[in-house]
Short mmCIF file of C-alpha atoms in Angstrom, two decimals:
data_model
loop_
_atom_site.label_atom_id
_atom_site.label_comp_id
_atom_site.label_asym_id
_atom_site.label_seq_id
_atom_site.Cartn_x
_atom_site.Cartn_y
_atom_site.Cartn_z
CA MET D 518 -23.65 100.53 94.40
CA ILE D 519 -21.99 97.78 92.38
CA ASP D 520 -18.60 99.54 92.57
CA ILE D 521 -18.83 99.86 96.36
CA LEU D 522 -19.86 96.25 96.89
CA PHE D 523 -17.28 94.95 94.41
CA SER D 524 -14.37 96.73 96.11
CA ALA D 525 -15.47 95.38 99.50
CA PHE D 526 -15.84 91.88 98.06
CA LEU D 527 -12.42 92.08 96.39
CA LEU D 528 -10.76 93.26 99.60
CA SER D 529 -12.35 90.44 101.58
CA LEU D 530 -11.10 87.97 98.97
CA VAL D 531 -7.55 89.35 99.16
CA LEU D 532 -7.56 89.25 102.96
CA LEU D 533 -8.87 85.69 103.06
CA GLY D 534 -6.17 84.43 100.70
CA ILE D 535 -3.28 84.69 103.15
CA HIS D 536 -5.15 85.01 106.45
CA SER D 537 -6.74 81.58 106.08
CA TYR D 538 -3.27 80.02 105.96
CA PHE D 539 -2.11 81.97 108.99
CA GLY D 540 -5.29 81.09 110.87
CA LEU D 541 -4.82 77.36 110.30
CA GLU D 542 -1.17 77.59 111.33
CA ILE D 543 -1.94 79.60 114.45
CA ILE D 544 -4.62 77.16 115.59
CA LYS D 545 -2.25 74.28 114.87
CA ARG D 546 0.43 75.90 117.04
CA GLY D 547 -2.07 76.58 119.82
CA ILE D 548 -1.33 80.32 119.90
CA ILE D 549 -4.72 81.63 118.85
CA PHE D 550 -4.50 85.01 120.55
CA THR D 551 -1.07 85.81 119.15
CA ASP D 552 -2.65 87.29 116.04
CA LEU D 553 -4.92 89.48 118.14
CA ALA D 554 -1.97 90.70 120.22
CA ILE D 555 0.22 91.48 117.20
CA GLY D 556 -2.69 93.19 115.50
CA GLN D 557 -3.34 95.28 118.59
CA MET D 558 0.33 96.27 118.83
CA SER D 559 0.16 97.33 115.18
CA ALA D 560 -2.87 99.43 116.11
CA LEU D 561 -0.84 100.95 118.97
CA GLY D 562 1.77 102.02 116.43
CA ALA D 563 -0.97 103.51 114.26
CA ALA D 564 -2.33 105.41 117.27
CA ALA D 565 1.15 106.80 117.97
CA ALA D 566 1.48 107.93 114.36
CA LEU D 567 -1.95 109.59 114.45
CA LEU D 568 -1.22 111.46 117.68
CA PHE D 569 2.40 112.50 117.23
CA PHE D 570 2.75 112.75 113.44
CA ASN D 571 -0.83 113.54 112.29
CA GLY D 572 -1.04 110.21 110.47
CA ARG D 573 2.31 110.50 108.68
CA PHE D 574 4.65 107.51 108.81
CA LEU D 575 1.65 105.43 109.87
CA TYR D 576 2.69 102.26 108.08
CA PRO D 577 6.37 102.14 109.15
CA ILE D 578 5.54 102.98 112.77
CA SER D 579 2.78 100.36 112.87
CA LEU D 580 5.15 97.84 111.33
CA VAL D 581 7.85 98.51 113.92
CA PHE D 582 5.35 97.90 116.72
CA ALA D 583 4.06 94.74 115.03
CA LEU D 584 7.59 93.41 114.46
CA GLY D 585 8.40 94.12 118.11
CA ALA D 586 5.36 92.08 119.12
CA ALA D 587 6.43 89.35 116.69
CA LEU D 588 9.89 89.21 118.27
CA LEU D 589 8.43 89.04 121.78
CA SER D 590 5.99 86.32 120.70
CA SER D 591 8.70 84.19 119.10
CA LEU D 592 10.92 84.53 122.18
CA ALA D 593 8.01 83.70 124.48
CA ALA D 594 7.13 80.67 122.34
CA ARG D 595 10.57 79.25 123.16
CA ARG D 596 11.02 80.39 126.75
CA GLU D 597 7.63 80.94 128.36
CA LYS D 598 5.71 77.95 129.71
CA HIS D 599 2.47 79.91 130.09
CA LEU D 600 2.47 81.38 126.58
CA GLU D 601 -1.21 82.32 126.41
CA ALA D 602 -0.89 84.35 129.63
CA PHE D 603 2.03 86.26 128.12
CA ILE D 604 0.11 86.88 124.89
CA GLY D 605 -2.90 88.09 126.88
CA LEU D 606 -0.72 90.60 128.72
CA LEU D 607 0.76 91.78 125.43
CA TYR D 608 -2.74 92.34 124.07
CA ALA D 609 -3.81 94.20 127.22
CA PHE D 610 -0.71 96.38 126.91
CA GLY D 611 -1.63 97.24 123.32
CA VAL D 612 -5.27 98.04 124.08
CA SER D 613 -4.36 100.22 127.07
CA GLY D 614 -1.72 102.03 125.05
CA VAL D 615 -4.19 102.81 122.27
CA PHE D 616 -6.74 104.17 124.75
CA ILE D 617 -4.13 106.33 126.47
CA LEU D 618 -2.75 107.78 123.25
CA LEU D 619 -6.08 108.41 121.54
CA SER D 620 -7.56 109.96 124.68
CA GLN D 621 -5.30 112.91 123.85
CA SER D 622 -6.68 113.21 120.31
CA PRO D 623 -9.79 115.28 119.44
CA HIS D 624 -10.88 112.48 117.10
CA GLY D 625 -9.77 109.71 119.43
CA MET D 626 -12.98 107.68 119.61
CA GLU D 627 -13.50 107.74 115.85
CA ASP D 628 -9.89 106.70 115.26
CA PHE D 629 -10.21 103.95 117.86
CA GLN D 630 -13.33 102.52 116.22
CA ASN D 631 -11.59 102.49 112.83
CA LEU D 632 -8.63 100.65 114.32
CA LEU D 633 -10.98 97.99 115.69
CA ALA D 634 -13.26 97.54 112.67
CA ALA D 635 -13.10 99.81 109.64
CA ASP D 636 -15.83 100.30 107.03
CA ILE D 637 -14.36 98.35 104.12
CA LEU D 638 -17.12 99.44 101.73
CA PHE D 639 -15.13 102.54 100.81
CA THR D 640 -11.62 101.11 100.50
CA PRO D 641 -9.86 102.63 97.43
CA MET D 642 -9.08 100.12 94.68
CA LYS D 643 -5.47 101.31 94.62
CA LYS D 644 -4.95 100.17 98.22
CA ILE D 645 -6.55 96.80 97.51
CA ILE D 646 -4.20 96.19 94.58
CA GLN D 647 -1.18 97.26 96.64
CA VAL D 648 -1.99 94.90 99.49
CA ALA D 649 -2.73 92.06 97.05
CA ILE D 650 0.76 92.42 95.56
CA LEU D 651 2.29 92.55 99.05
CA TYR D 652 0.46 89.39 100.13
CA PHE D 653 1.57 87.58 96.97
CA PHE D 654 5.24 88.13 97.79
CA LEU D 655 4.69 87.35 101.47
CA GLY D 656 3.09 84.08 100.38
CA LEU D 657 6.20 83.21 98.36
CA PHE D 658 8.36 84.04 101.37
CA ILE D 659 6.25 81.76 103.57
CA VAL D 660 6.90 78.87 101.18
CA PHE D 661 10.63 79.61 101.42
CA ILE D 662 10.84 79.75 105.23
CA ASN D 663 8.80 76.56 105.59
CA LYS D 664 11.33 74.68 103.46
CA LYS D 665 14.63 76.32 104.40
CA THR D 666 14.47 77.22 108.11
CA THR D 667 13.99 75.51 111.47
CA GLY D 668 13.82 76.31 115.18
CA PHE D 669 13.85 79.88 116.46
CA VAL D 670 14.70 81.34 113.04
CA LYS D 671 11.63 79.70 111.53
CA ASP D 672 9.42 80.87 114.40
CA PHE D 673 10.68 84.45 114.19
CA LEU D 674 10.35 84.63 110.40
CA PHE D 675 6.83 83.22 110.68
CA PHE D 676 5.83 85.87 113.22
CA ALA D 677 7.65 88.61 111.27
CA THR D 678 5.81 87.67 108.07
CA PHE D 679 2.60 87.64 110.04
CA ALA D 680 3.44 91.10 111.41
CA PHE D 681 3.87 92.48 107.88
CA THR D 682 0.53 90.96 106.91
CA VAL D 683 -1.36 92.19 109.95
CA THR D 684 0.07 95.71 109.72
CA SER D 685 -1.46 96.12 106.27
CA SER D 686 -4.68 94.33 107.20
CA VAL D 687 -5.35 96.32 110.37
CA GLN D 688 -5.07 99.62 108.51
CA LEU D 689 -7.58 98.45 105.91
CA ALA D 690 -10.04 96.47 108.01
CA GLY D 691 -9.29 96.85 111.74
CA VAL D 692 -8.06 94.52 114.50
CA PHE D 693 -11.34 92.67 115.11
CA VAL D 694 -12.04 92.09 111.41
CA VAL D 695 -8.53 90.72 110.93
CA PHE D 696 -8.92 88.42 113.92
CA SER D 697 -12.30 87.13 112.70
CA LEU D 698 -10.93 86.45 109.19
CA LEU D 699 -7.95 84.62 110.65
CA ILE D 700 -9.70 82.41 113.17
CA GLY D 701 -13.31 82.09 111.95
CA PRO D 702 -12.80 80.38 108.55
CA ALA D 703 -9.85 78.33 109.83
CA PHE D 704 -11.87 77.11 112.81
CA VAL D 705 -14.75 76.09 110.53
CA ALA D 706 -12.30 74.26 108.25
CA ILE D 707 -10.87 72.28 111.15
CA LYS D 708 -14.38 71.24 112.18
CA ILE D 709 -15.09 69.86 108.70
CA LYS D 710 -13.39 66.53 108.08
CA LYS D 711 -13.49 66.45 104.28
CA GLY D 712 -11.32 68.31 101.78
CA LYS D 713 -8.28 70.51 102.19
CA PRO D 714 -8.59 72.82 105.21
CA VAL D 715 -7.24 75.90 103.42
CA ILE D 716 -9.73 75.49 100.54
CA ILE D 717 -12.60 75.03 102.99
CA ALA D 718 -11.45 78.10 104.94
CA TRP D 719 -11.36 80.19 101.76
CA THR D 720 -14.81 79.01 100.70
CA ALA D 721 -16.46 79.44 104.10
CA GLY D 722 -14.84 82.83 104.63
CA LEU D 723 -15.88 84.07 101.21
CA VAL D 724 -19.52 83.02 101.65
CA ILE D 725 -19.72 84.65 105.09
CA ASN D 726 -18.06 87.84 103.83
CA VAL D 727 -20.46 88.16 100.90
CA ILE D 728 -23.46 87.73 103.20
CA ALA D 729 -22.04 90.20 105.75
CA ILE D 730 -21.28 92.84 103.12
CA ALA D 731 -24.74 92.51 101.56
CA VAL D 732 -26.52 92.63 104.93
CA SER D 733 -24.51 95.63 106.14
CA TYR D 734 -25.22 97.54 102.93
CA ARG D 735 -28.92 96.63 102.86
CA PHE D 736 -29.61 97.59 106.49
CA ASP D 737 -27.00 100.37 106.80
CA LEU D 738 -24.95 98.52 109.44
CA PRO D 739 -21.22 98.89 110.19
CA THR D 740 -19.62 96.53 107.67
CA GLY D 741 -16.60 95.61 109.78
CA TYR D 742 -18.61 94.65 112.84
CA THR D 743 -21.14 92.76 110.70
CA ILE D 744 -18.30 90.65 109.30
CA VAL D 745 -16.97 89.99 112.81
CA LEU D 746 -20.44 89.07 114.10
CA LEU D 747 -21.23 86.58 111.32
CA HIS D 748 -17.80 84.93 111.41
CA ALA D 749 -17.97 84.55 115.19
CA PHE D 750 -21.54 83.21 115.06
CA THR D 751 -20.74 80.69 112.30
CA ALA D 752 -17.60 79.44 114.04
CA MET D 753 -19.45 79.03 117.34
CA MET D 754 -22.24 77.07 115.66
CA PHE D 755 -19.71 74.71 114.08
CA SER D 756 -18.01 74.37 117.45
CA LEU D 757 -21.27 73.29 119.08
CA PHE D 758 -22.59 70.96 116.39
CA LYS D 759 -19.56 69.51 114.58
CA GLN D 760 -16.91 67.15 115.91
CA THR D 761 -13.35 68.38 115.55
CA ALA D 762 -11.30 66.94 112.71
CA SER D 763 -7.60 66.24 113.01
CA PRO D 764 -5.49 69.44 112.98
CA PRO D 765 -4.19 70.36 109.51
#
């Protein structure tokens, strides 16, 4: 039991490390649903790999779809006045595509549920270590682009880095879990006026994840959806009862 809970806890810690930063940045930019759209497009790539290649080339195909969504998002951020409408259409395109592709698969519904919210209790330690190393180097790259780039190049590199991150995250945890880890802790941090937002986001996210993992294990609930539920509930409660602090 300890091994199962520890691997889930470690994965949630790794995911929070970089996703909290992205969540704060996305809220600051006012493009909250961009992460959901890019994550869903990554899931569309995964669905294509599952259907046409029996799961082979899953990561590169998912990454290509996510990078395509990142390019479209960065272009829309510069050219489209109604950005959220565009992002919503991109998300709808991704969801519809996943349904269409997986409707042709004998295990379509099971695959679809895993793409939305996977059971992180049984994630192999090897995968957790691999994604932790990837996120470390992506974090270094984020520091570089923030200091050395501007304009469209900076926007595209931001979305591209985000696409790399989400592609790995979606395969491990699912679209909804990734979205909740991005927005939930960051939203709570913005509602709290004291301290550094990223530290608050890490702390809040970690506490919620630990509770969600323990509850899901104790009552035999889907871990991914339990994480989503508790993050959404906590963020909504802070939205109702806390005044908004200045954006980070």
